[in-house]
Coordinates of C-alpha atoms in Angstrom, one line a residue:
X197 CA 126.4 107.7 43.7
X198 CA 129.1 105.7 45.6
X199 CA 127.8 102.5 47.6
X200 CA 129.6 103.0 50.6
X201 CA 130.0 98.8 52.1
X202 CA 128.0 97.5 54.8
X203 CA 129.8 97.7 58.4
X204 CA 129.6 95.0 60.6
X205 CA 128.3 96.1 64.1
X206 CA 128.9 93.1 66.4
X207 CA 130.3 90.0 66.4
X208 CA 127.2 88.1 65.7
X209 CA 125.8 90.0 63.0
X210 CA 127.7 88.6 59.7
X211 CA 129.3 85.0 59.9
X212 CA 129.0 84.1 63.3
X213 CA 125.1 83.9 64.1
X214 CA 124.9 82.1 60.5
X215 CA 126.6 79.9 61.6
X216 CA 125.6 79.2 64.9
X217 CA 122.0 79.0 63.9
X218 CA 123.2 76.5 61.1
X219 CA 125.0 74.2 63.5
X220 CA 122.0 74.2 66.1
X221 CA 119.3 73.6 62.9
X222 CA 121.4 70.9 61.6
X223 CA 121.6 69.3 65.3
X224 CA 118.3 69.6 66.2
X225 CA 117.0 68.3 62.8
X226 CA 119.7 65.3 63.3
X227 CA 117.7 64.9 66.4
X228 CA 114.2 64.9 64.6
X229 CA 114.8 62.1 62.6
X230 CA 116.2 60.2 65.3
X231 CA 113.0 61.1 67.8
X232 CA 110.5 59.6 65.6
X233 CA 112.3 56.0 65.7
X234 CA 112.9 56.7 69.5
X235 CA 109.1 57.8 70.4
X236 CA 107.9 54.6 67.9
X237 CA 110.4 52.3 70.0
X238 CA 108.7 53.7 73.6
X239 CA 105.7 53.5 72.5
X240 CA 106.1 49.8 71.4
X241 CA 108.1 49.0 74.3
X242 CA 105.5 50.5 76.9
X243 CA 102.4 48.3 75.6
X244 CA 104.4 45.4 75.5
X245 CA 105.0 45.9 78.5
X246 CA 100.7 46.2 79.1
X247 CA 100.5 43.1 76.9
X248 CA 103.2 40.5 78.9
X249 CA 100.6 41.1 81.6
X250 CA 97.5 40.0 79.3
X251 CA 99.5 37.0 78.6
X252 CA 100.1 36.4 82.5
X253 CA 96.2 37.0 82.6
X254 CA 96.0 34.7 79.0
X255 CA 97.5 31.7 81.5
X256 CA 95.8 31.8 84.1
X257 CA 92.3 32.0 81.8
X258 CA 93.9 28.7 80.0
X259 CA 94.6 27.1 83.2
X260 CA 91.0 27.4 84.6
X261 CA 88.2 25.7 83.7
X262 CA 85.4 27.9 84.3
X263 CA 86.3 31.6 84.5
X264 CA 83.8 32.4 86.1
X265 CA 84.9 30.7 89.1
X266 CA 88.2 33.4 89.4
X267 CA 87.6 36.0 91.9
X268 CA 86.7 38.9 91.2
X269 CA 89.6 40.8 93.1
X270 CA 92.6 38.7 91.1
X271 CA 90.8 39.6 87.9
X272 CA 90.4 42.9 88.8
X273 CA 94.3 43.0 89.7
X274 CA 95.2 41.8 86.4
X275 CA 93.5 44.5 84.7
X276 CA 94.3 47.0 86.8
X277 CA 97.8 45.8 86.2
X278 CA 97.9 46.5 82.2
X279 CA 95.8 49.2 82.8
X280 CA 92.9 47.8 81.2
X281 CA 88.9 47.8 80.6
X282 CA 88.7 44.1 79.8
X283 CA 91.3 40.9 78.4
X284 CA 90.5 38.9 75.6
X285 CA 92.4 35.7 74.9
X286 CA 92.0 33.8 71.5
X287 CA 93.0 30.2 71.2
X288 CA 91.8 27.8 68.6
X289 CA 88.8 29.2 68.2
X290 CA 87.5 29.9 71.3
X291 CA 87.8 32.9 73.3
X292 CA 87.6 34.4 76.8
X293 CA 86.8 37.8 78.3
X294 CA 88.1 39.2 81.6
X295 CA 86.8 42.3 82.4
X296 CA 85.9 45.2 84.7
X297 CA 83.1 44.5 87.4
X298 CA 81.6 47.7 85.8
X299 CA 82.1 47.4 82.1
X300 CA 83.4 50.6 80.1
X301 CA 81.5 51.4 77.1
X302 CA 84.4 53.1 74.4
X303 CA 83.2 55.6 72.2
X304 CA 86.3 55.7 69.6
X305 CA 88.3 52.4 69.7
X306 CA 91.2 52.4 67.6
X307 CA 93.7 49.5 67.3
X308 CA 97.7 49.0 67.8
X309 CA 98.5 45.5 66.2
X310 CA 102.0 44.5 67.4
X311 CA 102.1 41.7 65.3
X312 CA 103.0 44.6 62.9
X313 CA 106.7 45.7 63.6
X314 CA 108.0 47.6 60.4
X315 CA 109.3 51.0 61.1
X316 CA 107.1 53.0 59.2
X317 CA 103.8 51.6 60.6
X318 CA 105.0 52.0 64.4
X319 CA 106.3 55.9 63.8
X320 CA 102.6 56.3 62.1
X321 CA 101.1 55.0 65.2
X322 CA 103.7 56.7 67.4
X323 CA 102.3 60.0 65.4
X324 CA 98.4 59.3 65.5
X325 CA 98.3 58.7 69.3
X326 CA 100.9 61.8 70.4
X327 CA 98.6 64.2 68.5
X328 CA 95.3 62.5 68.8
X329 CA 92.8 64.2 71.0
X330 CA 91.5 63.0 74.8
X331 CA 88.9 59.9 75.4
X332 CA 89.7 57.2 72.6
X333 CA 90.1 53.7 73.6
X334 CA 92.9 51.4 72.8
X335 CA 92.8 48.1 71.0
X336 CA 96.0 46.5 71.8
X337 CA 96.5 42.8 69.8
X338 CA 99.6 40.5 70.2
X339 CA 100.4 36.9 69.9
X340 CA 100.0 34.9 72.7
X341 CA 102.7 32.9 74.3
X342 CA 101.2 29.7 73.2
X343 CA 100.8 28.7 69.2
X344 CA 98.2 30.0 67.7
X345 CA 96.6 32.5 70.4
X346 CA 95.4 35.9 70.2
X347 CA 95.6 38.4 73.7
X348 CA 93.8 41.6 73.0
X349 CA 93.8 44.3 75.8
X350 CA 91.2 46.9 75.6
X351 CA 92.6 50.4 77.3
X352 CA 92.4 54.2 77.5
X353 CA 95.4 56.0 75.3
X354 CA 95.4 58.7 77.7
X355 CA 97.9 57.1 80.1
X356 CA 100.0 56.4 77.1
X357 CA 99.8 59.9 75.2
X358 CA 100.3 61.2 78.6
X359 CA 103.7 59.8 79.7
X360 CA 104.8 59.8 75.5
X361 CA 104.7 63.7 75.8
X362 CA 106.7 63.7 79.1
X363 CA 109.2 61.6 77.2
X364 CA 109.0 64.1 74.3
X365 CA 109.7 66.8 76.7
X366 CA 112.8 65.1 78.0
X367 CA 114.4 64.4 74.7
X368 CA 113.1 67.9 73.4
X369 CA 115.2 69.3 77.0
X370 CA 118.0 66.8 75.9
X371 CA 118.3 67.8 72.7
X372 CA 118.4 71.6 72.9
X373 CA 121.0 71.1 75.9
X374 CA 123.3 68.8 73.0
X375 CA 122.9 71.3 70.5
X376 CA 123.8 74.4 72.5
X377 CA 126.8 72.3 74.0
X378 CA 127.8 71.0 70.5
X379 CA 127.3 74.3 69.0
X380 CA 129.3 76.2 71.7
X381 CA 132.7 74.1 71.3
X382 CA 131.8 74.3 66.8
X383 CA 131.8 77.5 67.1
X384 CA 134.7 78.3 69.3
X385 CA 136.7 75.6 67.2
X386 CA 135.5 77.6 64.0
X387 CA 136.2 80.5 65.1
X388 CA 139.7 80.4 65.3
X389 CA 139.6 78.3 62.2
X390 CA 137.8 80.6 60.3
X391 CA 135.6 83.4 61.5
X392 CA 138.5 85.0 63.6
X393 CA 141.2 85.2 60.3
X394 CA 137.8 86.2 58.0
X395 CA 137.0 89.1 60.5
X396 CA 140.7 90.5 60.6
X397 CA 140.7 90.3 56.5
X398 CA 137.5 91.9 56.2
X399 CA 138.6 94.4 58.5
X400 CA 141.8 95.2 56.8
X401 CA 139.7 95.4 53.7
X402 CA 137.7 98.4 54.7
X403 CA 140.6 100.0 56.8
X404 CA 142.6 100.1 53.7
X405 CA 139.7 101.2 51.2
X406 CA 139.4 104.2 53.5
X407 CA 143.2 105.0 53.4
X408 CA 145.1 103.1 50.9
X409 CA 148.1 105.4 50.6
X410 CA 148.6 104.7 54.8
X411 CA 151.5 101.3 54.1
X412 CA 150.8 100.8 57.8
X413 CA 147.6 99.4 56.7
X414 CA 148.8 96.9 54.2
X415 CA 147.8 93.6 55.8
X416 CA 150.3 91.1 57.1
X417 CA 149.9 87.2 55.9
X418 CA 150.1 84.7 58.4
X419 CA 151.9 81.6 57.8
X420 CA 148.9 79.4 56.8
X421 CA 148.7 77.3 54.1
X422 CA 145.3 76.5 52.8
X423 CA 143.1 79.0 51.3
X424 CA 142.3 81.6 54.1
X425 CA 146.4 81.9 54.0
X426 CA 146.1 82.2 50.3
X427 CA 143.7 85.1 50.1
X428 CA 145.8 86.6 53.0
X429 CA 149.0 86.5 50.7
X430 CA 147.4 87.4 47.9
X431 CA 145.5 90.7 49.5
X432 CA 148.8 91.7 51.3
X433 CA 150.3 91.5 47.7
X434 CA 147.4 93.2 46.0
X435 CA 147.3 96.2 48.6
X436 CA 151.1 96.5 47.8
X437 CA 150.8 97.0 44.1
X438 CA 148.0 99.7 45.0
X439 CA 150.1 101.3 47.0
X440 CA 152.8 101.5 44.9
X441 CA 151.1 102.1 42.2
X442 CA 148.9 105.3 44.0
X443 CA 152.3 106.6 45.2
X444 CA 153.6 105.9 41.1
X445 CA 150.6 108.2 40.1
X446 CA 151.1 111.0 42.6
X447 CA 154.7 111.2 41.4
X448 CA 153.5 111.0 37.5
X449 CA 150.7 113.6 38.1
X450 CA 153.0 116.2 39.9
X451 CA 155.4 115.7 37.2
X452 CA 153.4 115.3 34.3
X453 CA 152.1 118.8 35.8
X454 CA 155.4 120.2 35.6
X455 CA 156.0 118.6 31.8
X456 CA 152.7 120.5 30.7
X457 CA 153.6 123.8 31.9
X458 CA 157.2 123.4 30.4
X459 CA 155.5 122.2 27.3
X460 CA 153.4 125.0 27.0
X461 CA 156.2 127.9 27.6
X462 CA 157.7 125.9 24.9
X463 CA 154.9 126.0 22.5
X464 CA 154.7 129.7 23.1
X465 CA 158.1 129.8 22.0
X466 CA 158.1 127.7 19.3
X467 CA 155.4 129.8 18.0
X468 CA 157.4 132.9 17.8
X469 CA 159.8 131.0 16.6
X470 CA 157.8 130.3 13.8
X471 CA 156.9 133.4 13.1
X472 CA 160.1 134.8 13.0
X473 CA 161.0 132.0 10.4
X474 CA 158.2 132.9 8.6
X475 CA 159.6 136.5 8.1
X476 CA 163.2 135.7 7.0
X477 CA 161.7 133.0 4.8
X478 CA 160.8 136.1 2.4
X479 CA 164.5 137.6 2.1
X480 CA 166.2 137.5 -1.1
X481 CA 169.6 135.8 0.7
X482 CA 170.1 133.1 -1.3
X483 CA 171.1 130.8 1.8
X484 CA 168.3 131.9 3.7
X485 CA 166.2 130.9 1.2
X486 CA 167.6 127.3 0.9
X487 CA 167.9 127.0 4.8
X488 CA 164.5 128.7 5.9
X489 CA 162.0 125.7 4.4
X490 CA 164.6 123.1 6.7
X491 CA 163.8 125.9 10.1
X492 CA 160.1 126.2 9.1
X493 CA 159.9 122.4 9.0
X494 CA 161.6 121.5 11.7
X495 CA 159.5 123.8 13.8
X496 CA 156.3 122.8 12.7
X497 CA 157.6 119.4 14.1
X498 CA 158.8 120.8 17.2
X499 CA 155.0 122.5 18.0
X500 CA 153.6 119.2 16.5
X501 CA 155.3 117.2 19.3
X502 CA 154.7 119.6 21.9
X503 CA 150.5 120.2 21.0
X504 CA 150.7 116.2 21.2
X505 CA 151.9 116.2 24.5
X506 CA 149.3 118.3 25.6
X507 CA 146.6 116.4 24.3
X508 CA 147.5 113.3 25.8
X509 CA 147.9 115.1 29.2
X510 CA 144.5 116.5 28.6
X511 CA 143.2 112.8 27.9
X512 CA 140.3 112.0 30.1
X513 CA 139.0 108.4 31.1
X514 CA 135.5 109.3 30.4
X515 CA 133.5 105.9 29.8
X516 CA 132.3 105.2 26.4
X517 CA 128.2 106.4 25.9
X518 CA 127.2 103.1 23.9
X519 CA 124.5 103.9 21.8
X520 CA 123.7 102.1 18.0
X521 CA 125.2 103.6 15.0
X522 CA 126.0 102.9 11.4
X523 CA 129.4 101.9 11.2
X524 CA 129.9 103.2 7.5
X525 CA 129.0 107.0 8.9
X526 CA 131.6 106.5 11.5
X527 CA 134.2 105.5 9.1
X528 CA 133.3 108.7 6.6
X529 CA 133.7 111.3 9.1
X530 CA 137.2 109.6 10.3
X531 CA 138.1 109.8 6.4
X532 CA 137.5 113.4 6.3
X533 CA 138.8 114.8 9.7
X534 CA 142.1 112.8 9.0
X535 CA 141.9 113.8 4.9
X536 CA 142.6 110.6 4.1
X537 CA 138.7 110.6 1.8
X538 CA 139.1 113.2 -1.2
X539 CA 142.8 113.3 -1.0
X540 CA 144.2 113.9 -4.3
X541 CA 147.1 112.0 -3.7
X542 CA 145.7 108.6 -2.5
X543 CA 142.5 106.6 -3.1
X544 CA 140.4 105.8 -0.2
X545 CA 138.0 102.9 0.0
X546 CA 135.0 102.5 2.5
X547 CA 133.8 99.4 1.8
X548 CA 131.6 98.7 5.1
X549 CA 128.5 97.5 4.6
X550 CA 126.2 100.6 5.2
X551 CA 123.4 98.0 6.8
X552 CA 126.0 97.4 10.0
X553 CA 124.9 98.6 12.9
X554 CA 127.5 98.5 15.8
X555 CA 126.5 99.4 19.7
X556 CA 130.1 101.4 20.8
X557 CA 130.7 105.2 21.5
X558 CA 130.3 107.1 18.1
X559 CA 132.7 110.0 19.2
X560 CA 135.4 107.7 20.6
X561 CA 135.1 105.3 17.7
X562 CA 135.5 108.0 15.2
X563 CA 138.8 108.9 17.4
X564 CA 140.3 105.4 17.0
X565 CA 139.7 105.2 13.3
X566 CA 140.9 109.0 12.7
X567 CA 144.4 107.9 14.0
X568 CA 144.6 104.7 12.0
X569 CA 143.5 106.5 8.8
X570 CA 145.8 109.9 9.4
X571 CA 148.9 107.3 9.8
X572 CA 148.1 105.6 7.0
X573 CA 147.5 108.7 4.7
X574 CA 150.9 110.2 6.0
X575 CA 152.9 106.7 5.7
X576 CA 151.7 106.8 1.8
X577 CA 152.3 110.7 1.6
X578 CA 155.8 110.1 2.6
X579 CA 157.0 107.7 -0.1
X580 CA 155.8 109.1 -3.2
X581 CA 157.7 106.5 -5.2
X582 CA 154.6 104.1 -4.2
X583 CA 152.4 102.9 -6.9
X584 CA 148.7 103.3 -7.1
X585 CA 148.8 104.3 -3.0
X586 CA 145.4 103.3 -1.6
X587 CA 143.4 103.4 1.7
X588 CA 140.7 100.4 2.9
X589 CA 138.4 100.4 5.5
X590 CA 136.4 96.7 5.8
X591 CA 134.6 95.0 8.3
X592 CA 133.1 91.8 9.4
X593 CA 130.8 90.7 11.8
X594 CA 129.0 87.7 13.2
X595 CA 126.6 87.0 16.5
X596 CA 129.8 87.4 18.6
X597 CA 131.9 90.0 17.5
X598 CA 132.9 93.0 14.8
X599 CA 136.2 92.8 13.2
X600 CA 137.0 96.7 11.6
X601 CA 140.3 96.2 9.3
X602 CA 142.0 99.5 8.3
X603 CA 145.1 98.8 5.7
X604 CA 147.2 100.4 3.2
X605 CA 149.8 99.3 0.4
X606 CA 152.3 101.7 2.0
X607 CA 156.2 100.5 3.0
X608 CA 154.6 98.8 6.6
X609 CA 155.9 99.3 10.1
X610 CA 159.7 99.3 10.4
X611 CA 161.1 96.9 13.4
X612 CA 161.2 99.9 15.9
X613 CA 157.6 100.6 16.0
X614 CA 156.5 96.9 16.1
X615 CA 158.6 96.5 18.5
X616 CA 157.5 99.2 20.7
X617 CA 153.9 99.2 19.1
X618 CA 151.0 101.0 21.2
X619 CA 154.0 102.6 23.8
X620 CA 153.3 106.6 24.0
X621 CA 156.4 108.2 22.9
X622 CA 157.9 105.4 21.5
X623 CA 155.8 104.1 19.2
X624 CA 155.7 106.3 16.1
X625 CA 156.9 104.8 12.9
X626 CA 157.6 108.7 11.5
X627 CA 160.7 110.6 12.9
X628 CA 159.1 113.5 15.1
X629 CA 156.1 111.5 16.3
X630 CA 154.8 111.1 19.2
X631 CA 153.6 107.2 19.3
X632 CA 150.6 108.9 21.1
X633 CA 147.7 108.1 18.6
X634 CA 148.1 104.1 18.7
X635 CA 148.7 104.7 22.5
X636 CA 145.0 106.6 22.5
X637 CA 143.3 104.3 20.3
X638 CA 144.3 101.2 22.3
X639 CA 143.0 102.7 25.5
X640 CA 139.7 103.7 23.7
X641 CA 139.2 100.0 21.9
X642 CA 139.7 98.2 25.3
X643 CA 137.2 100.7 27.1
X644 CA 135.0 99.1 24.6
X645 CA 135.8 95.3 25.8
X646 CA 137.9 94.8 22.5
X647 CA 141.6 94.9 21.0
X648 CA 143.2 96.8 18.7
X649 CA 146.0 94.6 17.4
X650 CA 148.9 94.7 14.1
X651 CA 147.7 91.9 11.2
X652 CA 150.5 90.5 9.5
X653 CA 150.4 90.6 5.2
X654 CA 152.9 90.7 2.9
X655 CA 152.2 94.1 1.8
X656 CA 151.5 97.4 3.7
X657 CA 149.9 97.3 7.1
X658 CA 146.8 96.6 8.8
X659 CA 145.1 97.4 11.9
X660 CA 142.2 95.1 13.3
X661 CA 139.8 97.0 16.1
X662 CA 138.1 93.5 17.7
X663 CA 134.8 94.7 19.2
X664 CA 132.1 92.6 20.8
X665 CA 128.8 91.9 19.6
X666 CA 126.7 94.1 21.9
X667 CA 123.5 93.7 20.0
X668 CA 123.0 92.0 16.7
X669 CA 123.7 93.7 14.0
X670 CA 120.7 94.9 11.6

């Protein structure tokens, strides 16, 4: 069954929404690595901001004597200031406590040490209090604007978690607004970049597959000059040759059509022909008897020619039906269809190992060696002055590939037919052939993913089918 090709239905269904989505993931992952800086830095910045005000507070305890003489409204507005339960302030050794007129118990404390500043330490804090859960108590500690003092503020993280997920929000709001911006001018940039000239190729490619003979179709390259311009060029120039080459066909078949049924009138009237010879062949004329064996031979060459034609019109492109088989069988039957094994007149050698095992289509195969071997045996038939005429059939094989050799001792091919070697009708190194069985054989050999090619020796000639190693050989 046919796969018929996917149809795009919509503008965003193929390239486009790929890449859209791409450009927005990319921006908003851009943006993730630079929130998590940017919510540290806030967060830092924001109880700083608490702790300049326990160092204001920090003063004013190192300024007074007896803090219990402050009153109780300024200390109150200092802690109400940073926001927090109670001020401690360190200095050599001694400390002092501001804090709430009613104290605040915590139940989880857990402590931001500014003294710390690496990166990684404030994003893990930044981290633990955006996700952390309602009611814990901040321990803020920072150096003290005098040497060697301590100000620790003691605070609720709500306030804090509280205005870092409005801040989250915002850049969250930011951020989607950037990458829907960004990814609006990307894409429109892209798109007549890219996506546009891709869309009108794809969409000549399926016109076309639909109605290649239709020249109207055949797409037109603009004048572009990087690789979008190249694939136009080259499809333009590929759905030319198809088009010639479909148009080529239709011509061959119609007259290839006509040659057959010509062909065959002329067989039919060869054949009489034949017959006719056949019947003065037994007068007692004296002439006709040394002129009838030149008309019976000549005829059997004319019907020859013409029953080759046909064949090859007949030819089908069927695919080759791999299967295993012993190479050595394959060669024996090709012996005796082309009478090339048991021929009185020749000796014929198989000498393929009858353990090879070869994966290629029997039938065809035997096809392919039946032509080498019946031009052989009819090269040697035709020169009877050679000595000792012989026929070989070897082969070799490794992991990678099976070489078949089939050679003779015979006169070799004259500089016509290597010249033309493997052209139908002009490749025949025997006056009345056809050329058509090298022609055939090639075809079948390259179905197979091999070659069929001419070895050059001093003596005779040889024919090497290349195949590939399909499966091991046994």
């Amino acid at each position: 069954m046919q796969v018929q090709p996917s149809v795009m239905t919509g503008r965003f269904s193929g390239l486009s929404s790929k890449l859209i989505a791409t450009i927005i993931g990319v921006i908003l992952l851009v943006e993730i690595v630079v929130y998590l800086p940017s919510l540290a830095s806030f967060r830092t910045n924001w109880l700083e901001d608490r702790l300049r005000v326990g160092i204001v507070a920090a003063r004013v305890l190192d300024a007074v004597p007896d803090v219990m003489a402050l009153p109780r409204n300024l200390t109150d507005r200092l802690l109400n200031s940073a926001d927090a339960y109670a001020i401690v302030y360190r200095r050599e050794g001694q400390s002092q406590l501001i804090e709430l007129t009613e104290p605040v118990i915590p139940d989880e404390v857990v402590t931001a040490d500014l003294r710390l500043s690496d990166l990684p330490t404030q994003i893990w804090g930044a981290l633990d209090t955006l996700f952390a859960g309602p009611g814990r108590t901040l321990r803020v500690v920072g150096a003290g604007d005098m040497e060697e003092s301590l100000v620790e503020l003691l605070m609720s993280e709500t306030p804090l978690r509280r205005e870092m997920l409005d801040y989250s929000r915002s850049i969250a709001l930011v951020s989607l607004g950037i990458a829907a911006v960004t990814a609006f001018v990307l894409y429109v940039l892209v798109s007549r970049l890219f996506i546009d000239p891709v869309l009108r190729v794809t969409g000549n490619m399926l016109s076309f597959r639909k109605s290649p003979e239709n020249a109207a179709l055949i797409l037109t390259p603009s004048l572009r000059r990087d690789e979008i311009g190249i694939l136009e060029r080259e499809l333009a120039a590929m759905e030319n040759e198809i088009f010639s080459m479909l148009r080529q066909r239709r011509h061959l078949a119609d007259l290839g059509l006509a040659v057959a049924k010509i062909n065959h009138d002329l067989r039919n009237t060869l054949t009489s022909a034949q017959l006719l010879s056949d019947q003065v062949a037994t007068l007692d004329d004296p002439k006709v008897q040394r002129l009838a064996p030149r008309l019976v031979t000549t005829l059997d060459r004319a019907i020859g020619f013409a029953q080759s034609v046909l064949d090859y019109g007949r030819e089908t492109a069927a695919a080759p039906n791999f299967a295993p088989v012993a190479l050595r069988a394959v060669v024996e039957d090709a012996a005796f269809e082309a009478r090339a094994s048991g021929n009185p007149l020749l000796a014929f050698s198989n000498e393929v190992d009858s353990e090879l095992i070869v994966e290629v289509d029997a039938g065809q195969m035997g096809r392919v060696l039946g032509n080498l071997l019946k031009n052989a045996r009819e090269a040697l038939e035709a020169h009877s002055d050679i000595a000792d005429p012989a026929i070989v059939v070897s082969a070799t094989s490794d992991d990678e590939r099976v070489v078949i050799s089939v050679s003779d001792n015979g006169p070799g091919l004259p500089p016509r037919a290597r010249a033309n070697l493997f052209v139908a009708f002009e490749g025949s190194a025997r006056a009345g052939g056809t050329g058509l069985g090298l022609a055939i054989a090639r075809e079948i050999v390259e179905a197979h993913g091999g070659e069929l090619a001419l070895a050059e020796q001093a003596l005779g000639t040889r024919f090497d089918i290349t195949l590939p190693q399909r499966r091991a050989a046994t």
